[in-house]
Coordinates of C-alpha atoms and ligand atoms in Angstrom, one line a residue:
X142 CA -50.8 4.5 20.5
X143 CA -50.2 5.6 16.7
X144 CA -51.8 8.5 16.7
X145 CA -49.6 9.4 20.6
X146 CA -46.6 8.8 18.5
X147 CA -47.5 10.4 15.3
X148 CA -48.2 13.5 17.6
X149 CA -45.0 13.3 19.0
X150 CA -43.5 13.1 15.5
X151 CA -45.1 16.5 14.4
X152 CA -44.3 17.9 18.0
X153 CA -40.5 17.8 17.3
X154 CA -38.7 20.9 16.2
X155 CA -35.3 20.0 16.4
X156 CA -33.7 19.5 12.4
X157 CA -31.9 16.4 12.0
X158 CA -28.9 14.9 13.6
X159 CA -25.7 16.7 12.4
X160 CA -27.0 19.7 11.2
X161 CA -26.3 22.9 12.9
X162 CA -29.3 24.6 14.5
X163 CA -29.0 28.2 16.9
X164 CA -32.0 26.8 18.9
X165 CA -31.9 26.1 22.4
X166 CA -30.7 22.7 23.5
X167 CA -32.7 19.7 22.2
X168 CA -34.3 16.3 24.1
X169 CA -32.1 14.2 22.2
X170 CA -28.7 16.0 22.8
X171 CA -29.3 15.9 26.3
X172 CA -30.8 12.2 25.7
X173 CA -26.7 11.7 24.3
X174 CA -25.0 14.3 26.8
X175 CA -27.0 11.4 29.8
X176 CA -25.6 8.7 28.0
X177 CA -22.0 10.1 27.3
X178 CA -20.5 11.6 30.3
X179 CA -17.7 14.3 30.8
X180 CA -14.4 14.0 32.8
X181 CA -15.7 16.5 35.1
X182 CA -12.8 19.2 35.6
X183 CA -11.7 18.8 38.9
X184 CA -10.2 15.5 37.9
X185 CA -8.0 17.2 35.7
X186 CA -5.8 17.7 39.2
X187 CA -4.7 13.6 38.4
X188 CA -2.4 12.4 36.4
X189 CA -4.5 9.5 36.1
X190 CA -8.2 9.3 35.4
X191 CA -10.3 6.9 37.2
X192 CA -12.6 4.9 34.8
X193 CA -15.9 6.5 36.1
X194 CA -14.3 9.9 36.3
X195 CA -12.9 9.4 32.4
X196 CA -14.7 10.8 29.5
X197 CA -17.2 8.5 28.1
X198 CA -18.4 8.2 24.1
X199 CA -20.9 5.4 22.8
X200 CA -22.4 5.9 19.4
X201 CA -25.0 2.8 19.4
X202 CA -25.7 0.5 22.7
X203 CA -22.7 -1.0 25.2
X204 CA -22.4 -4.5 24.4
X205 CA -22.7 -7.2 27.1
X206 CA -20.0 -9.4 25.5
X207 CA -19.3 -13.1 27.0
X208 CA -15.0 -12.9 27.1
X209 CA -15.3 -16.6 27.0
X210 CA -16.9 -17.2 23.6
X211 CA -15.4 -13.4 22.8
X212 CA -12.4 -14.4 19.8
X213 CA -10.6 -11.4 17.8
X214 CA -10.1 -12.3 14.1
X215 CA -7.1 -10.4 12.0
X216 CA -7.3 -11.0 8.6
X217 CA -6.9 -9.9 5.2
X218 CA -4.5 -9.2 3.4
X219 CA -2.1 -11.2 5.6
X220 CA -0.1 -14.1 5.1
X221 CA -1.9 -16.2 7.8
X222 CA -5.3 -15.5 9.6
X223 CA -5.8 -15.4 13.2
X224 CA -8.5 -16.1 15.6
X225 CA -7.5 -15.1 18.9
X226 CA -8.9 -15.8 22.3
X227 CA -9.1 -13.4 25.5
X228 CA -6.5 -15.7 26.8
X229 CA -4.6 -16.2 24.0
X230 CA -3.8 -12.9 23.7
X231 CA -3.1 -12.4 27.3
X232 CA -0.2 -14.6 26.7
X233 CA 1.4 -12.4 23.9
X234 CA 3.7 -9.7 25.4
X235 CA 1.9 -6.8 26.7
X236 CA 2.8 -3.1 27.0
X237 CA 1.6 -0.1 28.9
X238 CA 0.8 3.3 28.3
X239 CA -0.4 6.7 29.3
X240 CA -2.8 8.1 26.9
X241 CA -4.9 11.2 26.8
X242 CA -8.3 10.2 24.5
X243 CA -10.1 13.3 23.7
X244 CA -13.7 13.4 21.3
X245 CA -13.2 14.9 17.9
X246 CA -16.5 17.0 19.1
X247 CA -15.3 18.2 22.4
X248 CA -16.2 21.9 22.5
X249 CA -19.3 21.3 19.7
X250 CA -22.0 23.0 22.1
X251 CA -19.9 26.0 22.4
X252 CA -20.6 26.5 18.4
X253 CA -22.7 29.2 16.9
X254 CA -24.7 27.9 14.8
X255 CA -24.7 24.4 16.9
X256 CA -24.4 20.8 14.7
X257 CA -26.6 18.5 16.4
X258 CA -24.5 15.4 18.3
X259 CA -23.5 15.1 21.1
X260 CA -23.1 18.6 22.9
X261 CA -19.9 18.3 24.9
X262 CA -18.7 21.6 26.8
X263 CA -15.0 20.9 27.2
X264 CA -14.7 17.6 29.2
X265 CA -14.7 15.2 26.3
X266 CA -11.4 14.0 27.6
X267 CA -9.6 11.7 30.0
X268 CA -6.3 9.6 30.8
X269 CA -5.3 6.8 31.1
X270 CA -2.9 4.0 31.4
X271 CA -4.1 1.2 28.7
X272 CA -2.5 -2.2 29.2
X273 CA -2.4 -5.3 26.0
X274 CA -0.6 -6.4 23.1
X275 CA 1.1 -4.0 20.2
X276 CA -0.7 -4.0 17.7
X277 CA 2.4 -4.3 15.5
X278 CA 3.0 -7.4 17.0
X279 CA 0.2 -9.3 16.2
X280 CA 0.2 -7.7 12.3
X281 CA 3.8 -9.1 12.6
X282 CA 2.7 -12.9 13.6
X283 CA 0.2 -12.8 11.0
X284 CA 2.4 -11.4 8.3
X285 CA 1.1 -8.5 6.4
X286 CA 1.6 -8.2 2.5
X287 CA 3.2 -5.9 0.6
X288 CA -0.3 -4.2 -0.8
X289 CA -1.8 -3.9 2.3
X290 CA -2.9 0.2 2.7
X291 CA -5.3 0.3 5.7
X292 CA -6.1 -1.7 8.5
X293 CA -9.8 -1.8 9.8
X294 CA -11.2 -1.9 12.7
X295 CA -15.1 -3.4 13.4
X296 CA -16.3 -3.4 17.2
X297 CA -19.4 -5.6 18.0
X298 CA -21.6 -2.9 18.6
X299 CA -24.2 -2.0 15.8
X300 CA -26.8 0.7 15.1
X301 CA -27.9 3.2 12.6
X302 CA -27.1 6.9 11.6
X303 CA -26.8 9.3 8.6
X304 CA -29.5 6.7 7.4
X305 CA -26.8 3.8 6.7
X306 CA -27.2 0.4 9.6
X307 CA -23.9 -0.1 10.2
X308 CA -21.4 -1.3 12.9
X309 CA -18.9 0.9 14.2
X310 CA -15.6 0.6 12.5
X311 CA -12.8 3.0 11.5
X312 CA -9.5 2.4 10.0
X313 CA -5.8 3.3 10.0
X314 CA -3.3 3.7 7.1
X315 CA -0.9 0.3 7.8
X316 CA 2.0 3.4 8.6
X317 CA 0.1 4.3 11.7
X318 CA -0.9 0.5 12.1
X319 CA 2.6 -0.6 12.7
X320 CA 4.2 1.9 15.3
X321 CA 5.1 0.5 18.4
X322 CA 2.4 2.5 20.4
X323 CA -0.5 1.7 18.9
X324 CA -2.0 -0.9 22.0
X325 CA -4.9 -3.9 22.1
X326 CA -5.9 -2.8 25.0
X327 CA -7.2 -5.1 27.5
X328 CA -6.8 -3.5 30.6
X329 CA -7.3 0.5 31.8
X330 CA -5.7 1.5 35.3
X331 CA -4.4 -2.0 36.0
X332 CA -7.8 -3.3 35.7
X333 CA -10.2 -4.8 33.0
X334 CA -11.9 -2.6 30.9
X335 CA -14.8 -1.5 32.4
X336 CA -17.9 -2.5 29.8
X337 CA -18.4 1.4 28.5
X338 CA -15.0 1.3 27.5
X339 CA -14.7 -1.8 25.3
X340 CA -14.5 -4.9 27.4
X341 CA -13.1 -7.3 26.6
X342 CA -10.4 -6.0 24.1
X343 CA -10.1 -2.3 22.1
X344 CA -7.9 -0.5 19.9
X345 CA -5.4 2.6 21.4
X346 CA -4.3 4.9 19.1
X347 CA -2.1 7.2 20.9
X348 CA -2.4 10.8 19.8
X349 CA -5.4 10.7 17.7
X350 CA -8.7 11.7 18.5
X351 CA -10.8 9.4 19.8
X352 CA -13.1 7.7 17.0
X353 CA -9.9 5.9 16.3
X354 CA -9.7 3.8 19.0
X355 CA -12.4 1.2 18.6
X356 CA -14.0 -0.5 21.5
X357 CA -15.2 -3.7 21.9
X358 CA -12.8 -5.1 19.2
X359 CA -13.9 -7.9 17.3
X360 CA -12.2 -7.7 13.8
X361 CA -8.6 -6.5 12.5
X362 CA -9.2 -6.8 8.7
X363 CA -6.0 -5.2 6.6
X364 CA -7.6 -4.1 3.5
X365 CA -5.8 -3.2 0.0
X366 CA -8.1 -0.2 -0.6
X367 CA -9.0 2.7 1.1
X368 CA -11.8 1.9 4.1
X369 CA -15.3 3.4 3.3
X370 CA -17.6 2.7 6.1
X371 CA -20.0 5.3 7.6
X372 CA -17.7 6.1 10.2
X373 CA -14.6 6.8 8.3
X374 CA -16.4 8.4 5.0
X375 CA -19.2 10.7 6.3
X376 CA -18.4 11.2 9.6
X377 CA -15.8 12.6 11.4
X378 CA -14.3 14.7 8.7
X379 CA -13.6 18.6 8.7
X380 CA -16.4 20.0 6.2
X381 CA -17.4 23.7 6.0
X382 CA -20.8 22.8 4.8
X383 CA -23.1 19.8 4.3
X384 CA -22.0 19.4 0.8
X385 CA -18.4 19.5 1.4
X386 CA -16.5 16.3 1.1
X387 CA -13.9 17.8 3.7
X388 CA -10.6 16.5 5.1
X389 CA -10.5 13.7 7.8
X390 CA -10.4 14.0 11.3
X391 CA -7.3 12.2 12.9
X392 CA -4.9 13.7 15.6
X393 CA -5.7 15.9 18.8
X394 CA -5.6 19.2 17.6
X395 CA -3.6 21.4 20.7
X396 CA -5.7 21.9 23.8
X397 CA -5.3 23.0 27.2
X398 CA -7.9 23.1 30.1
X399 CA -7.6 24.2 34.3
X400 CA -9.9 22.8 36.9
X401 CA -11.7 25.5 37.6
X402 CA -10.3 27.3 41.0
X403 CA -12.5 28.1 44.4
X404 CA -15.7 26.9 44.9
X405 CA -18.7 26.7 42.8
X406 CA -22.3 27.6 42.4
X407 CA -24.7 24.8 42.6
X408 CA -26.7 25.3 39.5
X409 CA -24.7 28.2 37.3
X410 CA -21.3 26.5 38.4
X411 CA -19.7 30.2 38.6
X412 CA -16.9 30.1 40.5
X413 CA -16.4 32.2 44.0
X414 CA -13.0 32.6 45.7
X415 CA -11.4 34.2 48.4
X416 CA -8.7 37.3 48.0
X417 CA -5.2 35.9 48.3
X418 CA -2.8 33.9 46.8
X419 CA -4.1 30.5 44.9
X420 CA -1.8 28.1 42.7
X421 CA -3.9 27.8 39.2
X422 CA -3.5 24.6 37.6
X423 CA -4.4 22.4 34.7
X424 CA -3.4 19.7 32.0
X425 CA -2.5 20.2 28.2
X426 CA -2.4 18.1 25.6
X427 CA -1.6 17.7 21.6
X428 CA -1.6 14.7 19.1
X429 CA 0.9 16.5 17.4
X430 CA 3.8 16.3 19.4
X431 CA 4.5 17.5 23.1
X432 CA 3.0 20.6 24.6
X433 CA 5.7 23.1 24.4
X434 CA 4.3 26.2 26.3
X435 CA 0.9 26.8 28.1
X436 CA -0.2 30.8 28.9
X437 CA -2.9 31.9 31.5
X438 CA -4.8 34.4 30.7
X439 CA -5.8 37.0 33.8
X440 CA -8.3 39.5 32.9
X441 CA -7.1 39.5 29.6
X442 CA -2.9 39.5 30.4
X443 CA -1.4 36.4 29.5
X444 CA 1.7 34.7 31.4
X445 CA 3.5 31.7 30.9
X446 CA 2.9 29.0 33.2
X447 CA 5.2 26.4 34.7
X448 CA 4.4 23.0 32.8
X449 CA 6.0 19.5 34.6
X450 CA 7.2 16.5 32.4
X451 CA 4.0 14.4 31.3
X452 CA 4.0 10.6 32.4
X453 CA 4.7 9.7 28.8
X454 CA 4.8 11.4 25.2
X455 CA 0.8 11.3 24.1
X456 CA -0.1 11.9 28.0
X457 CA -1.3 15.0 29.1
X458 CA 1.2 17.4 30.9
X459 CA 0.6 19.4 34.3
X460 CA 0.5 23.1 33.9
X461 CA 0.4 25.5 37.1
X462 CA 0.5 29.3 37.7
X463 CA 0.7 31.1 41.0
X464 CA -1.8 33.7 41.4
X465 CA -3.2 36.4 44.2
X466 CA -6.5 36.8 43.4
X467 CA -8.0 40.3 44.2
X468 CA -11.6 41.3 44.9
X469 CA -13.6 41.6 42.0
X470 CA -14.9 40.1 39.0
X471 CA -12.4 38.2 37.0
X472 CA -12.0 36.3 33.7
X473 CA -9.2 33.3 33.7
X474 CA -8.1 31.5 30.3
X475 CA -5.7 29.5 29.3
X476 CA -3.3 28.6 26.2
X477 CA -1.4 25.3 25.0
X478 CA 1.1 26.1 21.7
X479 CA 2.5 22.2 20.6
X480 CA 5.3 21.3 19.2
X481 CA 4.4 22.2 15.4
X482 CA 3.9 25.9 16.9
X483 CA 0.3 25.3 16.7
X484 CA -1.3 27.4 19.4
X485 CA -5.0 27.0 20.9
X486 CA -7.6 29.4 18.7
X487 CA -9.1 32.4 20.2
X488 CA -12.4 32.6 18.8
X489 CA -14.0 29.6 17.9
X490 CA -13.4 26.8 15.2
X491 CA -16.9 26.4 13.1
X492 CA -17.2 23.8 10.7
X493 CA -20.0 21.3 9.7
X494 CA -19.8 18.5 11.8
X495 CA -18.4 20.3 15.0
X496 CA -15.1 18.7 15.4
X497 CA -11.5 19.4 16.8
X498 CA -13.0 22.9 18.4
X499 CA -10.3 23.5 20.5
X500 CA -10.5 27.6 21.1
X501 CA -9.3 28.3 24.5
X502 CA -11.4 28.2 28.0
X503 CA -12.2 31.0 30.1
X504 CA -13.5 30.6 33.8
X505 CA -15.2 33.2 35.1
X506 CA -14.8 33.6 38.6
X507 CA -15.7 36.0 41.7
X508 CA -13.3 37.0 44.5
X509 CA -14.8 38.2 47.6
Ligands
MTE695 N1 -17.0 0.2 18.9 C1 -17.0 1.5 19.2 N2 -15.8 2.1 19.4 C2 -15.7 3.4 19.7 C3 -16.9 4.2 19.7 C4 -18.2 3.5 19.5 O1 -19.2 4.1 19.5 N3 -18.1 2.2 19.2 N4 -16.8 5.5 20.0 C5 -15.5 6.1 19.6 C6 -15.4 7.5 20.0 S1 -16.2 8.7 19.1 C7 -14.6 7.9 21.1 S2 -14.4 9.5 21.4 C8 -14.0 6.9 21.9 C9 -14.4 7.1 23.4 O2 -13.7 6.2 24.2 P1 -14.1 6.1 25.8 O3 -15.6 6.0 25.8 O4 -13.4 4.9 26.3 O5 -13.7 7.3 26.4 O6 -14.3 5.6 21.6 C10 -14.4 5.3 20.2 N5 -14.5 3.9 19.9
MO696 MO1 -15.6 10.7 19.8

């Protein structure tokens, strides 16, 4: 048995997680990619995304938590700590919002040279409408003090990478903390949270990518000092090489996607279509205000599309272009510009750790 797995050991080629590679796809990113499923495109036609259609990221192991012996403590650097049942805070008053949640490293896989995670195409994303208690309300009841910088957030789930045991946590500066938006989430689409996506209670942040939003919430800890945990420190930051201390990762960079038109190919996915007219469509998103203007690119030409009024401000927004599609071999793209005047990147967005790659899409399709 040791001697199987030390010849499995010296069998492995792949390099460590994290660290680019040009190599063809490895067991353990398609060991994650299993794990961590896509929104697959064509749900991109719904405003809403079902929970098993939704985009789906889990660093360690999905918790089987009991909501009855479940309780969520905030405290601190607050005047008074709370421990908080599930029905508790069922009885606090609740809001509910449209979100789009994207992964910080959606597009990764499209990288050259590759960091080794979780190899996401372009699907790392999904919408929906989160249901539970402001945040802000519940800082509010417990009375924050005037020193208080960050507020942390530590789910129940546990596990190990860059070396460091851990459980997942993240943080937020008490500014982000305290807007109105910012959502306990205890229900997604009306319903409870399905397990995968924090049951019973997790953290919303609209507009910021999705490390942020921590699932399976057991902890709200305001903290004088800045928050140095695995998740906040080492990963998820913007570094151009492993050495770099880089800048964080925090809202959705400007990104754009259409569900793919016609038909596909079973195992390439390439896209066939018949000659004539077709209505292209597609969502767009930013973290950084609304979407302002999305272009389709045809064969290279790009033309504005028609974009519809989102179902709130960090939801994603319906995009649609009328095309007539002639025989041939074509190349369809498209373009989201926010309200900053940040527009989607052409080429694509390399740094260490693969995150917030969001150059544009291109479909390739066939019209017979
Ligand atoms: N406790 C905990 N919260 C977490 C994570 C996690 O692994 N553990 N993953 C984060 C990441 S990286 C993302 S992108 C989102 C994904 O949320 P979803 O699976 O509901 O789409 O959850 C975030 N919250
Ligand atoms: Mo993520």
């Amino acid at each position: 048995m040791k001697q199987i797995y030390r010849q499995r050991q010296s069998a492995r080629t792949a390099p460590p997680a994290g660290v680019p590679t040009s190599g063809p796809l490895t067991p353990e990113e398609l060991q994650l990619a299993a794990r961590n499923h896509a929104m697959p495109l064509e749900a991109l036609r719904r405003d809403i995304t079902p929970p098993g259609l939704h985009y789906v990221l889990t660093h360690f192991d999905i918790p089987d938590i009991d909501a009855s012996s479940w309780r969520l403590q905030v405290k601190g650097a607050v005047e008074r700590s709370l421990e908080l049942s599930l029905a508790a805070l069922r009885k606090d008053p609740a809001i509910t919002i449209p979100v789009t949640l994207e992964c910080a490293g959606n597009g990764r896989s499209l990288l050259k040279p590759r960091p080794l995670s979780q190899p996401w195409i372009q699907e790392g994303v999904g919408t929906a409408e989160w249901t539970g208690v402001p945040l802000a309300y519940l800082l509010a009841k417990s009375g924050v003090l005037p020193e208080a910088a960050e507020v942390v957030f530590t789910g129940a789930d546990a596990g190990i990478q860059g070396g460091i045991r851990h459980r997942y946590a993240r943080s937020l500066p008490i500014r982000e903390a305290m807007r109105p938006d910012v959502v306990l989430a205890y229900r997604m689409n009306g319903s409870e949270l399905p397990p995968q996506h924090g049951y019973p209670v997790r953290l919303v942040v609209p507009g910021w990518y999705g490390m942020t939003s921590v699932k399976w919430l057991e902890s709200i800890d305001v903290v004088t000092h800045p928050f140095t945990g695995f998740q906040q420190q080492h990963a998820y930051r913007y570094q151009d090489s492993a050495d770099d201390a880089g800048t964080p990762v925090s809202r959705i960079r400007v990104r754009s996607l259409m569900v793919p038109p016609g038909i596909p190919d079973f195992f390439t996915r390439n896209r066939v279509l018949q000659t004539g007219p077709v209505m292209l469509q597609g969502r767009a998103w930013s973290g950084h205000g609304g979407v302002t203007g999305v272009e389709v690119g045809i064969d290279g030409e790009w033309v504005a599309a028609q974009l519809e009024k989102p179902a709130g401000p960090f939801a994603w927004c319906k995009w649609t272009l009328p095309w007539v599609a002639d025989p041939g071999e074509h190349e369809l793209a498209c373009r989201a510009t926010d309200a900053t005047g940040a527009a989607q990147p052409l080429e694509q967005n390399w740094n260490y750790q693969g995150m917030g790659n969001n150059m544009v899409q291109r479909v390739r399709v066939t019209v017979e």
